[in-house]
Amino acid sequence: MVTLEINGDSKAYPVAILMWHEIVNDEVGGVPVTVTFCPLCNIAIVFDRRIGDVVYDFGTSGNLRKSDLVMWDRQTESWWQQITGEAIVGELTGTKLTTIPAPMVSWSDFKEATPDGLLLSRDTGFGRNYNSAPYGGYDELDNRPFLFSGQIDSKLPSMERVVGMDWVCSGVAYPFSLFESVPIVNDTEDDRDIVIFYTPDTDSGFNAFNSTEARVIGSTAVYDPNLNDQKLTFKIESGNIVDERSGSIWNMFGEAATGELEDDRLAAVIHANHFWFAWSAFFPDSELRTADFFGS
């Protein structure tokens, strides 16, 4: 699920639907948004679709660049690179959309944290079988990316998922394999503190529905650990995410569910879970932080 919480309204967008349509134009909490998912790069990014006083409507152009989705807006017919949110062809070339935090987590986590949250309906008006997997098995680690002709950085398998953040100078990425030894990442980038929450119980969106060989890949969320003028440090304890100062239990949405800090909430940090080949193609100079960096 790609999830959103804006001005008290929560919505979830199933990957099973996004696999087929790639873009949803919507409004959440009074904010016009475009929910995007590139299945070839496993990139889910949500944008505020306002530029100045104009609300733009986006669609898929049918084109790819470095295997990543190229969007177009229906108002000016400019083309936009999904991974960067930047217009690359047309009247709006050079303009960047504002990105909105949107953790990609399991349906069970979303439902537990936001029981009144809304779910994108499968009644889309299109004759698609959303139980099928159009890219079934595509995320096997050593698969060759589809329609990608560039050189793949050999530091990681091409389809390794990474938590990528491009607000640092040249970008930084944390591979999902890191979470096997460092289940919670407490780190600092460009003098900005972050914490990466990870849960191992999320199925791959590339699994066929009811597959007997469903692949579990986990999911992540990134937050600023500073709360009430104090920096919190997090760990896994008895299977729960807890902060070391108060022992409060936190959910994947950065909210303290129980304990001294109950109902307090961390500020979300914008990130996405890219396939390594796509991240390294667009951010070739980014830092890669593996278990060795954390001494594990």
GROMACS .gro file of C-alpha atoms in nm:
model
  296
    1MET     CA    1   0.000   0.000   0.000
    2VAL     CA    2   0.108   0.354  -0.077
    3THR     CA    3  -0.033   0.553   0.214
    4LEU     CA    4  -0.111   0.919   0.272
    5GLU     CA    5  -0.212   1.127   0.572
    6ILE     CA    6  -0.287   1.494   0.507
    7ASN     CA    7  -0.475   1.729   0.740
    8GLY     CA    8  -0.624   1.437   0.932
    9ASP     CA    9  -0.742   1.242   0.627
   10SER     CA   10  -0.583   0.903   0.553
   11LYS     CA   11  -0.594   0.703   0.231
   12ALA     CA   12  -0.428   0.388   0.103
   13TYR     CA   13  -0.359   0.299  -0.259
   14PRO     CA   14  -0.304  -0.073  -0.329
   15VAL     CA   15  -0.001  -0.163  -0.536
   16ALA     CA   16  -0.222  -0.422  -0.709
   17ILE     CA   17  -0.412  -0.131  -0.870
   18LEU     CA   18  -0.114   0.098  -0.919
   19MET     CA   19   0.070  -0.180  -1.103
   20TRP     CA   20  -0.186  -0.144  -1.382
   21HIS     CA   21  -0.261   0.229  -1.385
   22GLU     CA   22   0.059   0.383  -1.240
   23ILE     CA   23  -0.099   0.722  -1.165
   24VAL     CA   24  -0.399   0.831  -0.954
   25ASN     CA   25  -0.509   1.196  -0.943
   26ASP     CA   26  -0.688   1.253  -0.614
   27GLU     CA   27  -0.750   1.497  -0.330
   28VAL     CA   28  -0.659   1.418   0.031
   29GLY     CA   29  -0.720   1.654   0.320
   30GLY     CA   30  -0.806   1.929   0.074
   31VAL     CA   31  -0.475   1.890  -0.111
   32PRO     CA   32  -0.476   1.786  -0.480
   33VAL     CA   33  -0.229   1.498  -0.513
   34THR     CA   34  -0.090   1.267  -0.777
   35VAL     CA   35  -0.006   0.919  -0.652
   36THR     CA   36   0.251   0.757  -0.882
   37PHE     CA   37   0.404   0.412  -0.904
   38CYS     CA   38   0.658   0.293  -1.158
   39PRO     CA   39   0.646  -0.090  -1.153
   40LEU     CA   40   0.966  -0.124  -1.355
   41CYS     CA   41   1.162   0.067  -1.088
   42ASN     CA   42   0.943  -0.007  -0.783
   43ILE     CA   43   0.918   0.366  -0.716
   44ALA     CA   44   0.612   0.503  -0.535
   45ILE     CA   45   0.611   0.883  -0.504
   46VAL     CA   46   0.326   1.122  -0.423
   47PHE     CA   47   0.326   1.480  -0.549
   48ASP     CA   48   0.127   1.791  -0.474
   49ARG     CA   49  -0.015   1.859  -0.820
   50ARG     CA   50  -0.045   2.234  -0.771
   51ILE     CA   51   0.200   2.470  -0.937
   52GLY     CA   52   0.118   2.824  -0.840
   53ASP     CA   53  -0.258   2.866  -0.873
   54VAL     CA   54  -0.300   2.584  -1.125
   55VAL     CA   55  -0.399   2.225  -1.038
   56TYR     CA   56  -0.250   1.984  -1.291
   57ASP     CA   57  -0.378   1.642  -1.397
   58PHE     CA   58  -0.118   1.378  -1.475
   59GLY     CA   59  -0.114   1.065  -1.685
   60THR     CA   60   0.134   0.813  -1.820
   61SER     CA   61   0.304   0.923  -2.141
   62GLY     CA   62   0.386   0.567  -2.249
   63ASN     CA   63   0.753   0.661  -2.249
   64LEU     CA   64   1.038   0.553  -2.023
   65ARG     CA   65   1.372   0.710  -1.938
   66LYS     CA   66   1.628   0.479  -1.777
   67SER     CA   67   1.330   0.245  -1.731
   68ASP     CA   68   1.150   0.503  -1.514
   69LEU     CA   69   0.799   0.628  -1.579
   70VAL     CA   70   0.769   0.951  -1.778
   71MET     CA   71   0.448   1.132  -1.688
   72TRP     CA   72   0.269   1.409  -1.876
   73ASP     CA   73   0.032   1.680  -1.761
   74ARG     CA   74  -0.290   1.737  -1.949
   75GLN     CA   75  -0.279   2.116  -1.916
   76THR     CA   76   0.050   2.184  -2.101
   77GLU     CA   77   0.144   1.834  -2.226
   78SER     CA   78   0.485   1.872  -2.066
   79TRP     CA   79   0.669   1.549  -1.983
   80TRP     CA   80   0.783   1.478  -1.627
   81GLN     CA   81   1.037   1.233  -1.483
   82GLN     CA   82   0.866   1.045  -1.205
   83ILE     CA   83   1.174   0.966  -0.994
   84THR     CA   84   1.271   1.335  -0.967
   85GLY     CA   85   0.933   1.504  -1.010
   86GLU     CA   86   1.089   1.738  -1.268
   87ALA     CA   87   0.952   1.843  -1.606
   88ILE     CA   88   1.201   1.739  -1.874
   89VAL     CA   89   1.020   1.829  -2.198
   90GLY     CA   90   0.777   2.107  -2.283
   91GLU     CA   91   0.655   2.439  -2.152
   92LEU     CA   92   0.725   2.355  -1.786
   93THR     CA   93   1.077   2.213  -1.836
   94GLY     CA   94   1.284   2.259  -1.520
   95THR     CA   95   0.982   2.292  -1.290
   96LYS     CA   96   0.976   2.051  -0.995
   97LEU     CA   97   0.671   1.919  -0.818
   98THR     CA   98   0.652   1.918  -0.438
   99THR     CA   99   0.686   1.568  -0.294
  100ILE     CA  100   0.459   1.452  -0.012
  101PRO     CA  101   0.567   1.183   0.239
  102ALA     CA  102   0.392   0.856   0.155
  103PRO     CA  103   0.517   0.541   0.333
  104MET     CA  104   0.472   0.217   0.141
  105VAL     CA  105   0.352  -0.029   0.407
  106SER     CA  106   0.129  -0.332   0.449
  107TRP     CA  107  -0.250  -0.318   0.449
  108SER     CA  108  -0.258  -0.464   0.801
  109ASP     CA  109  -0.034  -0.185   0.937
  110PHE     CA  110  -0.247   0.081   0.770
  111LYS     CA  111  -0.575  -0.070   0.889
  112GLU     CA  112  -0.452  -0.105   1.248
  113ALA     CA  113  -0.312   0.248   1.268
  114THR     CA  114  -0.598   0.422   1.083
  115PRO     CA  115  -0.918   0.214   1.111
  116ASP     CA  116  -1.120   0.500   0.958
  117GLY     CA  117  -0.880   0.547   0.667
  118LEU     CA  118  -1.007   0.513   0.311
  119LEU     CA  119  -0.895   0.252   0.057
  120LEU     CA  120  -0.884   0.304  -0.319
  121SER     CA  121  -1.161   0.089  -0.466
  122ARG     CA  122  -1.104  -0.178  -0.727
  123ASP     CA  123  -1.419  -0.052  -0.897
  124THR     CA  124  -1.215   0.164  -1.132
  125GLY     CA  125  -1.431   0.131  -1.440
  126PHE     CA  126  -1.160  -0.067  -1.619
  127GLY     CA  127  -1.175  -0.437  -1.701
  128ARG     CA  128  -0.854  -0.533  -1.521
  129ASN     CA  129  -0.791  -0.839  -1.308
  130TYR     CA  130  -0.630  -0.680  -1.005
  131ASN     CA  131  -0.564  -1.025  -0.860
  132SER     CA  132  -0.313  -1.092  -1.135
  133ALA     CA  133   0.048  -0.978  -1.132
  134PRO     CA  134   0.144  -0.818  -1.466
  135TYR     CA  135   0.510  -0.820  -1.358
  136GLY     CA  136   0.505  -1.141  -1.156
  137GLY     CA  137   0.851  -1.233  -1.028
  138TYR     CA  138   1.009  -0.922  -1.181
  139ASP     CA  139   1.174  -0.825  -0.850
  140GLU     CA  140   1.394  -1.133  -0.824
  141LEU     CA  141   1.729  -0.988  -0.718
  142ASP     CA  142   1.937  -1.073  -1.023
  143ASN     CA  143   1.677  -1.004  -1.292
  144ARG     CA  144   1.773  -0.770  -1.573
  145PRO     CA  145   1.566  -0.449  -1.568
  146PHE     CA  146   1.318  -0.419  -1.853
  147LEU     CA  147   1.406  -0.164  -2.124
  148PHE     CA  148   1.715  -0.044  -1.938
  149SER     CA  149   2.027  -0.005  -2.151
  150GLY     CA  150   2.259   0.164  -1.902
  151GLN     CA  151   2.539   0.022  -1.693
  152ILE     CA  152   2.419  -0.127  -1.364
  153ASP     CA  153   2.623  -0.040  -1.057
  154SER     CA  154   2.760  -0.371  -0.927
  155LYS     CA  155   2.762  -0.269  -0.559
  156LEU     CA  156   2.422  -0.437  -0.519
  157PRO     CA  157   2.202  -0.674  -0.719
  158SER     CA  158   2.002  -0.478  -0.975
  159MET     CA  159   1.666  -0.543  -0.805
  160GLU     CA  160   1.778  -0.492  -0.446
  161ARG     CA  161   1.538  -0.248  -0.285
  162VAL     CA  162   1.694   0.059  -0.128
  163VAL     CA  163   1.556   0.337   0.088
  164GLY     CA  164   1.659   0.638  -0.121
  165MET     CA  165   1.665   1.002  -0.012
  166ASP     CA  166   1.765   1.274  -0.254
  167TRP     CA  167   1.740   1.578  -0.026
  168VAL     CA  168   2.104   1.529   0.072
  169CYS     CA  169   2.373   1.673  -0.157
  170SER     CA  170   2.422   1.372  -0.384
  171GLY     CA  171   2.171   1.132  -0.229
  172VAL     CA  172   2.197   0.844   0.015
  173ALA     CA  173   2.062   0.489  -0.006
  174TYR     CA  174   2.013   0.212   0.250
  175PRO     CA  175   1.968  -0.140   0.105
  176PHE     CA  176   1.693  -0.359   0.245
  177SER     CA  177   1.956  -0.625   0.317
  178LEU     CA  178   2.090  -0.388   0.582
  179PHE     CA  179   1.781  -0.445   0.796
  180GLU     CA  180   1.873  -0.810   0.851
  181SER     CA  181   2.145  -0.693   1.091
  182VAL     CA  182   2.031  -0.336   1.166
  183PRO     CA  183   1.651  -0.357   1.199
  184ILE     CA  184   1.621   0.010   1.300
  185VAL     CA  185   1.857   0.266   1.146
  186ASN     CA  186   1.941   0.570   1.358
  187ASP     CA  187   2.155   0.800   1.146
  188THR     CA  188   2.244   1.159   1.055
  189GLU     CA  189   2.266   1.295   0.700
  190ASP     CA  190   2.376   1.650   0.616
  191ASP     CA  191   2.333   1.741   0.984
  192ARG     CA  192   1.976   1.611   0.973
  193ASP     CA  193   1.881   1.326   1.205
  194ILE     CA  194   1.674   1.040   1.065
  195VAL     CA  195   1.540   0.708   1.182
  196ILE     CA  196   1.431   0.432   0.944
  197PHE     CA  197   1.161   0.200   1.072
  198TYR     CA  198   1.148  -0.143   0.910
  199THR     CA  199   0.895  -0.421   0.936
  200PRO     CA  200   0.962  -0.761   0.776
  201ASP     CA  201   0.601  -0.870   0.727
  202THR     CA  202   0.508  -0.705   0.395
  203ASP     CA  203   0.459  -0.914   0.082
  204SER     CA  204   0.614  -0.816  -0.247
  205GLY     CA  205   0.378  -0.631  -0.480
  206PHE     CA  206   0.513  -0.853  -0.758
  207ASN     CA  207   0.359  -1.167  -0.612
  208ALA     CA  208   0.064  -1.322  -0.789
  209PHE     CA  209  -0.255  -1.315  -0.580
  210ASN     CA  210  -0.280  -1.621  -0.351
  211SER     CA  211   0.058  -1.739  -0.477
  212THR     CA  212   0.196  -2.037  -0.288
  213GLU     CA  213   0.540  -1.885  -0.330
  214ALA     CA  214   0.460  -1.534  -0.204
  215ARG     CA  215   0.779  -1.339  -0.146
  216VAL     CA  216   0.804  -1.130   0.172
  217ILE     CA  217   1.025  -0.822   0.134
  218GLY     CA  218   0.927  -0.593   0.422
  219SER     CA  219   0.856  -0.220   0.420
  220THR     CA  220   1.007   0.100   0.555
  221ALA     CA  221   0.921   0.447   0.680
  222VAL     CA  222   1.157   0.736   0.760
  223TYR     CA  223   1.115   1.000   1.031
  224ASP     CA  224   1.286   1.283   1.214
  225PRO     CA  225   1.362   1.138   1.561
  226ASN     CA  226   1.361   1.479   1.730
  227LEU     CA  227   1.050   1.526   1.942
  228ASN     CA  228   0.973   1.786   2.208
  229ASP     CA  229   1.330   1.922   2.195
  230GLN     CA  230   1.477   1.576   2.252
  231LYS     CA  231   1.640   1.337   2.010
  232LEU     CA  232   1.499   0.985   2.043
  233THR     CA  233   1.692   0.668   1.963
  234PHE     CA  234   1.495   0.364   1.855
  235LYS     CA  235   1.541  -0.011   1.871
  236ILE     CA  236   1.350  -0.335   1.826
  237GLU     CA  237   1.240  -0.494   2.152
  238SER     CA  238   1.022  -0.805   2.165
  239GLY     CA  239   0.928  -0.743   1.805
  240ASN     CA  240   0.815  -0.384   1.868
  241ILE     CA  241   0.965  -0.051   1.771
  242VAL     CA  242   1.047   0.132   2.095
  243ASP     CA  243   1.235   0.446   2.187
  244GLU     CA  244   1.513   0.395   2.441
  245ARG     CA  245   1.423   0.697   2.656
  246SER     CA  246   1.059   0.621   2.739
  247GLY     CA  247   1.010   0.266   2.618
  248SER     CA  248   0.699   0.375   2.426
  249ILE     CA  249   0.590   0.150   2.141
  250TRP     CA  250   0.570   0.313   1.796
  251ASN     CA  251   0.393   0.209   1.477
  252MET     CA  252   0.507   0.235   1.117
  253PHE     CA  253   0.334   0.572   1.084
  254GLY     CA  254   0.566   0.736   1.334
  255GLU     CA  255   0.303   0.748   1.608
  256ALA     CA  256   0.352   0.631   1.965
  257ALA     CA  257   0.078   0.371   2.013
  258THR     CA  258   0.138   0.300   2.383
  259GLY     CA  259   0.355   0.428   2.666
  260GLU     CA  260   0.460   0.764   2.806
  261LEU     CA  261   0.463   0.929   2.463
  262GLU     CA  262   0.132   0.782   2.346
  263ASP     CA  263  -0.026   0.981   2.059
  264ASP     CA  264   0.292   1.182   1.999
  265ARG     CA  265   0.401   1.173   1.637
  266LEU     CA  266   0.730   1.208   1.451
  267ALA     CA  267   0.766   1.426   1.143
  268ALA     CA  268   0.788   1.220   0.825
  269VAL     CA  269   1.095   1.239   0.601
  270ILE     CA  270   1.049   1.206   0.225
  271HIS     CA  271   1.194   0.888   0.079
  272ALA     CA  272   1.108   0.607  -0.160
  273ASN     CA  273   1.189   0.237  -0.197
  274HIS     CA  274   1.363   0.212  -0.532
  275PHE     CA  275   1.521  -0.080  -0.711
  276TRP     CA  276   1.897  -0.028  -0.689
  277PHE     CA  277   1.951  -0.008  -1.065
  278ALA     CA  278   1.708   0.286  -1.093
  279TRP     CA  279   1.838   0.473  -0.790
  280SER     CA  280   2.201   0.442  -0.899
  281ALA     CA  281   2.114   0.542  -1.257
  282PHE     CA  282   1.962   0.873  -1.149
  283PHE     CA  283   2.184   0.932  -0.844
  284PRO     CA  284   2.518   0.776  -0.941
  285ASP     CA  285   2.718   0.973  -0.683
  286SER     CA  286   2.495   0.892  -0.387
  287GLU     CA  287   2.634   0.730  -0.076
  288LEU     CA  288   2.544   0.367  -0.011
  289ARG     CA  289   2.519   0.276   0.355
  290THR     CA  290   2.552  -0.097   0.418
  291ALA     CA  291   2.592  -0.302   0.734
  292ASP     CA  292   2.967  -0.233   0.734
  293PHE     CA  293   2.900   0.137   0.788
  294PHE     CA  294   2.711   0.057   1.108
  295GLY     CA  295   2.968  -0.195   1.225
  296SER     CA  296   2.740  -0.494   1.172
   0.00000   0.00000   0.00000
